[in-house]
Amino acid sequence: MAQSSCKCYCSVPCCSNNKKKFPYLSFHDFPVDEEIRSRWVRAIRRDEGLGFKILRGSTYVCSQHFAPEDTYTTPSSGRTRIKKGAVPSRFPWNDWGKGKGSQARQSVYQRARKRLRPAVLDESQEMLVPGDITEEALPVGGVTKDHDYAYHPSPGKLDGAAQRIQELELQVLSLELEIQQLTVKKQQPLIFKFCVTDEDFRYYTRFSSKEVFTVFWESVYPSASRLLYWSKAQRTAQETPSPQRKLQLIDELFMFLCRVAAGLQEKTLSSIFEVSLSTVSRIILTWTSYLYQVLGSLPLWMTREQVQATMPDKFKLYCPQLRVIIDCTEIRCETASSLLLQSETFSNYKNHTTFKGLIGIAPCGVITFISKLYTGSISDIEITRQSQILQLLQPGDGVMADKVFQIEKMLSEVGATLIIPPLKKSNQLSMEDTQKTQAIARLRILVERAICRVKEYHIWDGHVPLSMVGSVNQLWAICCMWCNYQGPLDIKGDKPI
C-alpha cells in the first residue's frame, strides 16, 4: 500500500490531519481485501453509507493511527508502508492505543452494567452482555468491539421489543381516541347535555318539546348570529362584528332560558357554564333586548277573520262576536325605601308592592295583547285606558272580562260591547242570568290559564328586585309571547291554535 503523493485527508473521526499540514505523515488507502477492509471500517468506527464512501485514491487513513510495529520503511524509496493484515488501532477514544490488553478502556455495556448492578440487576438473574466476552472466546486475530451498536441483539430481545412497541402503539391510539372524544364532547352544546328528553326541555326552557324548541331556534339563529354584547353596544353605535364568544350561541340562549324559565340565579349559571358573573349578566341583558325586539316585531293582534276562523264552537254558541278576553295580573316586587314609591307600587289586593299588567287572549287561547307593567296601585279601568287596547277594537267587537272591569262606557266609544257576568240585582239570580254567568265563567277561565302559564316562568317566583326595573317590561313581554309556543290552553277545544 503505497503512500499517495496528492493532497490527502484522514477519514478517521475526530482526526483533521492532511498532507499539507503534516507532510511527514503518510496516508494509506483502504485494503482491497474485503475481510481486512471491514476490520478497518470497524476499527475507525465508520460505516459506509450516504455520508461515507470508500473510494480508491481519495479515502485514506493516516499513519498516526497505526502502531509502530504495523509499519515499515522501504530502503529504496524511503516510503512508509503498512504490513499486510495490519489494522489501525490508535485513536482518540482509546487514548491513542495506550494501555492495550488488560488495561484497555471498558466497553459501553461494561460501564453501564457496572453503574446499574447495585441498584437494578439481580446477580442471580444477570444476563450475559457483549462486554462479558473474554479474549479467550474471541477467534484468533479478532478485534474486540466496545460499542453496543456493533452487536446484534438476541432474537428473544427483538421479539420482546416488537411486542412492547405494539403495546405502546395501541396505547397511543387509545389515548388519541379518548382525546378526540373529549374534544367532541367539549364542542357539543351544553343544552343537549342537560336537555335529553321532552320533559327536560319543558323544565329548563318551558318549550313543550325538543321539536318546538328547534323550530324556534332555527327561526332566530340567522339574526342572533349577528348579536352584539350589551357592553359593546353601549360603547359603539356602529354595527361591527361581535368579538369571539366564550359560549356557543345556542348555549347563550340556553343560559337565558335557565335564568327566565328555570329561575336559576346568575351565580349558579356562572358555575354551570364556567364563565364569569359579569359575562352571565352581559348575556342575559343582550338576549333580553334581542328577543324583545324579535318577538315584538311579530303581529300578535289577530284580525276579526282570524278570530272567527279559530273560534271554538262553544264561543260561537254563547258569544259569537267575541274578539278578546282580558284580565289583569300582578307580580310582587321589592319594596322601595322611598315612601312615595311604596305608595305607588302598593297593591290593596295583594297587600304588597307589585307590578300590574293587562293580558288579552283570543277565543282560541293565543295571547294577542300584552300591556306594559304599571305600578300596583293602578285600577283595572285605568290600566285598560292607558294600555291602548281600545284602539285595536272595531265596531261590533265583543270584549269579555271580569265584573270588576266597569269599562262599558269606554268600549261604547269605539262601538265595542262588554261581556261580563250579569250583576245581581236581587237576592237571587234568575235562571237566565245563572246560565249566562256559568257560561262566561267557563269561557273566561282561558285567560286565567294563560296568566298561570306566564307566572310558571320561575323568574317571577320571588320578589322582582328593583335592579330589574330597566328590563322587567321586556322580560314580561318575552314570557307572555313564549306562552304561545306551549300549545293550546283548552285541551278540549275542537279548533287548532
Short mmCIF file of C-alpha atoms in Angstrom, two decimals, residues 8-411:
data_model
loop_
_atom_site.label_atom_id
_atom_site.label_comp_id
_atom_site.label_asym_id
_atom_site.label_seq_id
_atom_site.Cartn_x
_atom_site.Cartn_y
_atom_site.Cartn_z
CA CYS A 8 -4.80 13.79 1.20
CA TYR A 9 -7.12 13.92 4.25
CA CYS A 10 -7.55 11.36 7.01
CA SER A 11 -11.04 9.81 7.17
CA VAL A 12 -10.90 8.80 10.86
CA PRO A 13 -13.47 10.65 13.03
CA CYS A 14 -12.05 13.50 15.13
CA CYS A 15 -8.84 13.47 13.08
CA SER A 16 -8.04 16.57 10.99
CA ASN A 17 -4.65 15.50 9.63
CA ASN A 18 -3.88 16.25 6.00
CA LYS A 19 -0.79 16.12 3.80
CA LYS A 20 -0.46 19.88 3.60
CA LYS A 21 -0.34 20.44 7.38
CA PHE A 22 1.58 17.26 8.24
CA PRO A 23 3.83 16.37 5.29
CA TYR A 24 5.81 13.91 7.43
CA LEU A 25 2.75 11.66 7.83
CA SER A 26 1.88 9.00 5.32
CA PHE A 27 -1.69 8.40 4.09
CA HIS A 28 -2.85 4.93 3.11
CA ASP A 29 -5.76 3.61 1.01
CA PHE A 30 -8.18 1.06 2.43
CA PRO A 31 -7.15 -2.55 1.62
CA VAL A 32 -8.61 -4.32 -1.38
CA ASP A 33 -9.22 -7.49 0.64
CA GLU A 34 -12.83 -7.42 1.87
CA GLU A 35 -12.18 -9.00 5.27
CA ILE A 36 -9.29 -6.67 6.14
CA ARG A 37 -11.22 -3.69 4.76
CA SER A 38 -14.20 -4.50 7.03
CA ARG A 39 -11.85 -4.69 10.03
CA TRP A 40 -10.52 -1.23 9.14
CA VAL A 41 -14.09 0.10 8.91
CA ARG A 42 -14.99 -1.34 12.34
CA ALA A 43 -11.75 -0.05 13.83
CA ILE A 44 -12.30 3.58 12.75
CA ARG A 45 -16.00 3.34 13.71
CA ARG A 46 -17.49 4.43 10.43
CA ASP A 47 -19.98 2.55 8.29
CA GLU A 48 -20.29 3.00 4.58
CA GLY A 49 -23.42 4.88 3.59
CA LEU A 50 -24.64 8.19 2.20
CA GLY A 51 -22.24 10.15 4.39
CA PHE A 52 -19.17 7.99 3.92
CA LYS A 53 -17.98 6.04 0.88
CA ILE A 54 -14.62 4.32 0.44
CA LEU A 55 -13.10 5.30 -2.87
CA ARG A 56 -9.73 4.21 -4.13
CA GLY A 57 -7.34 7.18 -4.37
CA SER A 58 -9.41 9.58 -2.20
CA THR A 59 -10.22 7.81 1.10
CA TYR A 60 -7.24 7.45 3.42
CA VAL A 61 -6.12 6.65 6.97
CA CYS A 62 -3.01 8.47 8.16
CA SER A 63 -0.05 6.62 9.65
CA GLN A 64 -0.69 8.21 13.07
CA HIS A 65 -3.39 5.60 13.71
CA PHE A 66 -1.14 2.58 13.23
CA ALA A 67 1.14 1.06 15.87
CA PRO A 68 4.90 1.33 15.16
CA GLU A 69 5.16 -2.43 14.72
CA ASP A 70 2.49 -2.30 11.98
CA THR A 71 4.56 -0.07 9.68
CA TYR A 72 7.92 -0.30 7.91
CA THR A 73 10.02 1.89 5.60
CA THR A 74 11.26 0.74 2.22
CA PRO A 75 15.05 1.25 1.85
CA SER A 76 14.88 2.11 -1.82
CA SER A 77 12.25 4.85 -1.77
CA GLY A 78 12.05 5.70 1.94
CA ARG A 79 8.26 5.48 1.92
CA THR A 80 6.30 4.23 4.90
CA ARG A 81 4.19 1.18 4.19
CA ILE A 82 1.67 -0.90 6.17
CA LYS A 83 2.26 -4.53 6.92
CA LYS A 84 -0.15 -6.96 5.37
CA GLY A 85 -3.11 -7.63 7.65
CA ALA A 86 -2.36 -4.65 9.93
CA VAL A 87 -5.35 -2.75 11.31
CA PRO A 88 -5.38 0.86 12.64
CA SER A 89 -5.60 0.83 16.43
CA ARG A 90 -4.54 4.25 17.76
CA PHE A 91 -7.49 6.65 18.14
CA PRO A 92 -8.63 9.45 20.45
CA TRP A 93 -11.31 7.22 22.06
CA ASN A 94 -8.69 4.65 23.25
CA ASP A 95 -6.12 7.29 24.23
CA TRP A 96 -4.12 6.68 21.07
CA GLY A 97 -3.58 3.00 21.81
CA LYS A 98 -2.19 3.37 25.36
CA GLY A 99 -2.99 0.61 27.82
CA LYS A 100 -3.98 -2.04 25.26
CA GLY A 101 -4.71 -5.50 26.60
CA SER A 102 -5.86 -5.94 30.20
CA GLN A 103 -5.87 -2.14 30.82
CA ALA A 104 -7.96 -1.29 27.72
CA ARG A 105 -10.95 1.02 28.17
CA GLN A 106 -14.16 -0.80 29.19
CA SER A 107 -17.00 -1.07 26.69
CA VAL A 108 -20.29 0.81 26.97
CA TYR A 109 -22.05 -2.36 28.18
CA GLN A 110 -19.43 -2.91 30.86
CA ARG A 111 -19.55 0.67 32.11
CA ALA A 112 -23.40 0.74 32.18
CA ARG A 113 -23.58 -2.68 33.84
CA LYS A 114 -21.11 -1.55 36.47
CA ARG A 115 -23.24 1.52 37.28
CA LEU A 116 -26.61 -0.29 37.29
CA ARG A 117 -25.65 -3.54 39.02
CA PRO A 118 -26.01 -2.30 42.65
CA ALA A 119 -29.47 -0.74 42.06
CA VAL A 120 -31.12 -2.80 39.33
CA LEU A 121 -29.50 -6.05 38.38
CA ASP A 122 -30.12 -9.19 40.36
CA GLU A 123 -26.95 -11.27 40.49
CA SER A 124 -28.95 -14.46 40.20
CA GLN A 125 -30.69 -13.29 37.03
CA GLU A 126 -27.87 -11.44 35.26
CA MET A 127 -27.74 -11.92 31.52
CA LEU A 128 -24.56 -12.21 29.52
CA VAL A 129 -23.84 -8.95 27.73
CA PRO A 130 -21.37 -8.47 24.88
CA GLY A 131 -18.91 -6.80 27.23
CA ASP A 132 -18.53 -10.05 29.17
CA ILE A 133 -16.86 -11.80 26.24
CA THR A 134 -13.27 -12.63 27.14
CA GLU A 135 -10.25 -12.65 24.89
CA GLU A 136 -10.15 -16.47 25.06
CA ALA A 137 -13.62 -16.60 23.49
CA LEU A 138 -12.60 -14.44 20.55
CA PRO A 139 -11.23 -16.00 17.39
CA VAL A 140 -7.57 -15.70 16.69
CA GLY A 141 -6.76 -12.29 15.25
CA GLY A 142 -10.23 -10.97 16.22
CA VAL A 143 -10.84 -7.40 17.28
CA THR A 144 -12.94 -6.66 20.37
CA LYS A 145 -15.84 -4.31 19.80
CA ASP A 146 -16.60 -1.85 22.57
CA HIS A 147 -19.83 -0.25 21.29
CA ASP A 148 -23.33 -1.65 21.70
CA TYR A 149 -24.28 -0.97 18.11
CA ALA A 150 -21.57 -3.32 16.97
CA TYR A 151 -23.52 -6.29 18.40
CA HIS A 152 -26.74 -7.86 17.20
CA PRO A 153 -29.28 -8.49 20.00
CA SER A 154 -30.69 -11.94 20.51
CA PRO A 155 -33.92 -12.94 18.71
CA GLY A 156 -35.74 -13.07 22.06
CA LYS A 157 -34.92 -9.45 22.76
CA LEU A 158 -36.13 -8.42 19.30
CA ASP A 159 -39.44 -10.23 19.82
CA GLY A 160 -39.92 -8.60 23.23
CA ALA A 161 -39.11 -5.16 21.83
CA ALA A 162 -41.54 -5.65 18.94
CA GLN A 163 -44.30 -6.72 21.33
CA ARG A 164 -43.62 -3.72 23.56
CA ILE A 165 -43.71 -1.38 20.57
CA GLN A 166 -47.04 -2.84 19.51
CA GLU A 167 -48.45 -2.35 23.02
CA LEU A 168 -47.29 1.27 23.10
CA GLU A 169 -48.79 1.93 19.65
CA LEU A 170 -52.16 0.57 20.84
CA GLN A 171 -51.91 2.72 23.95
CA VAL A 172 -51.20 5.81 21.83
CA LEU A 173 -54.19 5.05 19.58
CA SER A 174 -56.41 4.62 22.63
CA LEU A 175 -55.28 7.94 24.10
CA GLU A 176 -55.78 9.71 20.77
CA LEU A 177 -59.31 8.32 20.54
CA GLU A 178 -60.03 9.42 24.10
CA ILE A 179 -58.74 12.93 23.38
CA GLN A 180 -60.88 13.06 20.24
CA GLN A 181 -63.99 12.00 22.18
CA LEU A 182 -63.31 14.58 24.89
CA THR A 183 -62.86 17.27 22.24
CA VAL A 184 -66.16 16.32 20.60
CA LYS A 185 -67.93 16.35 23.96
CA LYS A 186 -66.49 19.74 24.76
CA GLN A 187 -67.65 21.10 21.42
CA GLN A 188 -71.15 19.68 21.92
CA PRO A 189 -73.61 22.39 23.04
CA LEU A 190 -74.30 22.28 26.75
CA ILE A 191 -78.05 22.39 26.19
CA PHE A 192 -78.04 18.87 24.75
CA LYS A 193 -76.26 17.56 27.84
CA PHE A 194 -78.97 18.90 30.15
CA CYS A 195 -81.97 18.53 27.83
CA VAL A 196 -82.26 14.98 26.54
CA THR A 197 -85.99 14.29 26.72
CA ASP A 198 -89.02 16.48 26.07
CA GLU A 199 -89.57 16.62 29.82
CA ASP A 200 -86.10 18.13 30.23
CA PHE A 201 -86.91 20.78 27.63
CA ARG A 202 -90.17 21.63 29.42
CA TYR A 203 -88.32 22.05 32.73
CA TYR A 204 -85.36 24.12 31.55
CA THR A 205 -86.93 26.05 28.66
CA ARG A 206 -90.75 25.85 29.07
CA PHE A 207 -90.95 24.77 25.42
CA SER A 208 -93.31 21.82 25.05
CA SER A 209 -90.78 19.60 23.25
CA LYS A 210 -87.37 19.49 21.60
CA GLU A 211 -89.05 19.81 18.21
CA VAL A 212 -90.76 23.08 19.18
CA PHE A 213 -87.51 24.46 20.60
CA THR A 214 -85.66 23.51 17.41
CA VAL A 215 -88.23 25.34 15.29
CA PHE A 216 -87.83 28.46 17.44
CA TRP A 217 -84.02 28.24 17.39
CA GLU A 218 -83.86 27.87 13.61
CA SER A 219 -86.10 30.91 13.19
CA VAL A 220 -83.95 33.22 15.34
CA TYR A 221 -80.47 31.90 14.53
CA PRO A 222 -79.85 33.95 11.34
CA SER A 223 -80.33 37.24 13.19
CA ALA A 224 -78.90 36.04 16.52
CA SER A 225 -75.57 35.21 14.85
CA ARG A 226 -75.02 38.96 14.37
CA LEU A 227 -75.64 39.84 18.01
CA LEU A 228 -73.52 42.41 19.82
CA TYR A 229 -72.95 42.04 23.53
CA TRP A 230 -74.64 44.65 25.65
CA SER A 231 -71.40 46.27 26.83
CA LYS A 232 -70.06 46.59 23.27
CA ALA A 233 -73.38 48.00 22.08
CA GLN A 234 -73.07 50.68 24.75
CA ARG A 235 -69.57 51.65 23.63
CA THR A 236 -70.31 51.97 19.94
CA ALA A 237 -73.37 52.75 17.89
CA GLN A 238 -71.89 51.16 14.78
CA GLU A 239 -72.72 47.60 13.82
CA THR A 240 -69.36 45.89 13.96
CA PRO A 241 -68.60 42.16 14.10
CA SER A 242 -69.10 40.70 17.55
CA PRO A 243 -65.99 39.52 19.45
CA GLN A 244 -65.20 35.85 19.93
CA ARG A 245 -67.83 34.37 22.22
CA LYS A 246 -66.91 32.26 25.21
CA LEU A 247 -70.03 30.12 24.67
CA GLN A 248 -71.75 28.76 21.62
CA LEU A 249 -74.71 30.84 20.51
CA ILE A 250 -77.26 28.15 21.35
CA ASP A 251 -75.78 27.85 24.84
CA GLU A 252 -76.22 31.60 25.34
CA LEU A 253 -79.93 31.16 24.59
CA PHE A 254 -79.98 28.16 26.92
CA MET A 255 -78.41 30.28 29.67
CA PHE A 256 -81.12 32.92 29.20
CA LEU A 257 -83.82 30.23 29.34
CA CYS A 258 -82.31 28.75 32.52
CA ARG A 259 -82.47 32.20 34.10
CA VAL A 260 -86.02 33.02 32.98
CA ALA A 261 -87.78 29.65 32.70
CA ALA A 262 -85.96 27.57 35.34
CA GLY A 263 -85.25 30.54 37.64
CA LEU A 264 -81.55 29.73 38.19
CA GLN A 265 -79.58 32.57 39.73
CA GLU A 266 -76.71 34.21 37.86
CA LYS A 267 -74.16 32.86 40.35
CA THR A 268 -75.36 29.32 39.63
CA LEU A 269 -75.24 29.91 35.88
CA SER A 270 -71.69 31.21 36.22
CA SER A 271 -70.63 27.86 37.73
CA ILE A 272 -72.59 25.71 35.28
CA PHE A 273 -71.34 27.45 32.14
CA GLU A 274 -67.84 28.14 33.58
CA VAL A 275 -67.87 31.85 32.78
CA SER A 276 -67.57 34.95 34.93
CA LEU A 277 -70.53 36.57 36.65
CA SER A 278 -70.16 39.68 34.50
CA THR A 279 -70.34 37.53 31.35
CA VAL A 280 -73.59 35.97 32.59
CA SER A 281 -75.12 39.40 33.24
CA ARG A 282 -73.99 40.67 29.85
CA ILE A 283 -75.50 37.66 28.04
CA ILE A 284 -78.82 37.95 29.93
CA LEU A 285 -79.15 41.66 29.11
CA THR A 286 -78.18 41.13 25.47
CA TRP A 287 -80.67 38.32 24.87
CA THR A 288 -83.41 40.17 26.74
CA SER A 289 -83.11 43.14 24.43
CA TYR A 290 -82.74 40.95 21.33
CA LEU A 291 -85.70 38.65 21.98
CA TYR A 292 -87.93 41.58 22.93
CA GLN A 293 -87.22 43.20 19.57
CA VAL A 294 -87.52 39.99 17.54
CA LEU A 295 -90.67 38.63 19.18
CA GLY A 296 -92.17 42.11 19.46
CA SER A 297 -91.88 42.56 15.71
CA LEU A 298 -94.32 39.68 15.17
CA PRO A 299 -98.01 40.66 14.85
CA LEU A 300 -99.82 39.41 17.95
CA TRP A 301 -103.23 41.02 17.46
CA MET A 302 -105.44 38.76 15.37
CA THR A 303 -107.81 40.11 12.74
CA ARG A 304 -111.53 39.55 13.06
CA GLU A 305 -111.41 36.93 10.30
CA GLN A 306 -108.62 35.02 12.07
CA VAL A 307 -110.53 35.08 15.34
CA GLN A 308 -113.70 33.78 13.68
CA ALA A 309 -111.79 31.04 11.81
CA THR A 310 -110.18 29.66 15.01
CA MET A 311 -113.08 30.23 17.43
CA PRO A 312 -114.27 27.06 19.25
CA ASP A 313 -117.92 26.13 18.87
CA LYS A 314 -118.84 26.87 22.47
CA PHE A 315 -117.76 30.50 21.98
CA LYS A 316 -119.82 30.71 18.84
CA LEU A 317 -122.82 29.46 20.85
CA TYR A 318 -122.66 32.00 23.67
CA CYS A 319 -120.73 34.99 22.29
CA PRO A 320 -120.11 34.80 18.52
CA GLN A 321 -118.87 38.42 18.33
CA LEU A 322 -116.13 37.91 20.94
CA ARG A 323 -112.76 39.42 19.89
CA VAL A 324 -110.64 39.29 23.04
CA ILE A 325 -110.75 38.12 26.67
CA ILE A 326 -108.88 40.46 29.06
CA ASP A 327 -107.73 40.29 32.65
CA CYS A 328 -105.15 41.92 34.90
CA THR A 329 -102.46 40.21 36.94
CA GLU A 330 -99.83 41.30 39.43
CA ILE A 331 -96.29 40.20 40.29
CA ARG A 332 -94.67 41.05 43.59
CA CYS A 333 -91.70 43.39 43.59
CA GLU A 334 -89.12 44.54 46.08
CA THR A 335 -90.26 47.28 48.43
CA ALA A 336 -88.55 50.59 47.75
CA SER A 337 -87.04 52.68 50.51
CA SER A 338 -88.86 55.76 49.22
CA LEU A 339 -92.29 56.22 50.80
CA LEU A 340 -93.59 57.79 47.58
CA LEU A 341 -92.57 54.74 45.54
CA GLN A 342 -94.04 52.47 48.19
CA SER A 343 -97.41 54.20 47.93
CA GLU A 344 -97.37 53.98 44.13
CA THR A 345 -96.46 50.29 43.95
CA PHE A 346 -98.54 49.11 46.92
CA SER A 347 -101.50 46.90 45.93
CA ASN A 348 -104.50 46.67 48.24
CA TYR A 349 -105.50 43.40 46.56
CA LYS A 350 -102.11 41.71 47.18
CA ASN A 351 -101.30 43.76 50.32
CA HIS A 352 -97.78 44.15 48.94
CA THR A 353 -95.84 46.25 46.47
CA THR A 354 -96.45 44.89 42.95
CA PHE A 355 -96.26 45.50 39.22
CA LYS A 356 -99.53 45.16 37.35
CA GLY A 357 -100.18 44.27 33.72
CA LEU A 358 -103.09 43.59 31.35
CA ILE A 359 -103.23 40.47 29.17
CA GLY A 360 -105.67 39.73 26.35
CA ILE A 361 -106.25 36.41 24.60
CA ALA A 362 -108.25 35.36 21.56
CA PRO A 363 -111.05 32.76 21.99
CA CYS A 364 -108.68 30.11 20.62
CA GLY A 365 -106.28 30.70 23.55
CA VAL A 366 -103.48 32.66 21.84
CA ILE A 367 -102.18 35.67 23.75
CA THR A 368 -102.88 38.59 21.42
CA PHE A 369 -102.33 41.59 23.67
CA ILE A 370 -99.67 42.40 26.29
CA SER A 371 -99.55 45.70 28.11
CA LYS A 372 -96.50 47.05 29.82
CA LEU A 373 -96.26 46.73 33.60
CA TYR A 374 -97.65 49.53 35.75
CA THR A 375 -97.37 50.23 39.46
CA GLY A 376 -99.64 48.11 41.64
CA SER A 377 -101.86 50.99 42.76
CA ILE A 378 -103.40 51.47 39.30
CA SER A 379 -107.03 50.39 38.82
CA ASP A 380 -108.30 47.91 36.22
CA ILE A 381 -110.23 50.66 34.46
CA GLU A 382 -107.25 52.99 34.27
CA ILE A 383 -104.88 50.29 33.06
CA THR A 384 -107.35 49.44 30.29
CA ARG A 385 -107.41 53.06 29.20
CA GLN A 386 -103.61 53.55 29.31
CA SER A 387 -102.77 50.21 27.66
CA GLN A 388 -104.32 51.44 24.34
CA ILE A 389 -106.16 48.19 23.72
CA LEU A 390 -109.26 50.23 22.83
CA GLN A 391 -107.51 51.49 19.69
CA LEU A 392 -107.30 47.92 18.37
CA LEU A 393 -111.04 47.22 18.67
CA GLN A 394 -113.57 47.66 15.88
CA PRO A 395 -117.30 48.37 15.97
CA GLY A 396 -119.23 45.22 16.81
CA ASP A 397 -116.37 43.53 18.67
CA GLY A 398 -117.08 41.87 21.99
CA VAL A 399 -114.69 42.10 24.97
CA MET A 400 -115.03 39.54 27.77
CA ALA A 401 -113.82 40.49 31.22
CA ASP A 402 -114.47 40.07 34.93
CA LYS A 403 -117.25 42.06 36.52
CA VAL A 404 -114.72 44.44 38.15
CA PHE A 405 -113.97 45.84 34.69
CA GLN A 406 -116.55 48.62 34.53
CA ILE A 407 -115.38 49.77 31.08
CA GLU A 408 -118.66 49.60 29.21
CA LYS A 409 -118.67 53.35 28.60
CA MET A 410 -115.14 53.32 27.14
CA LEU A 411 -115.98 50.41 24.86
#
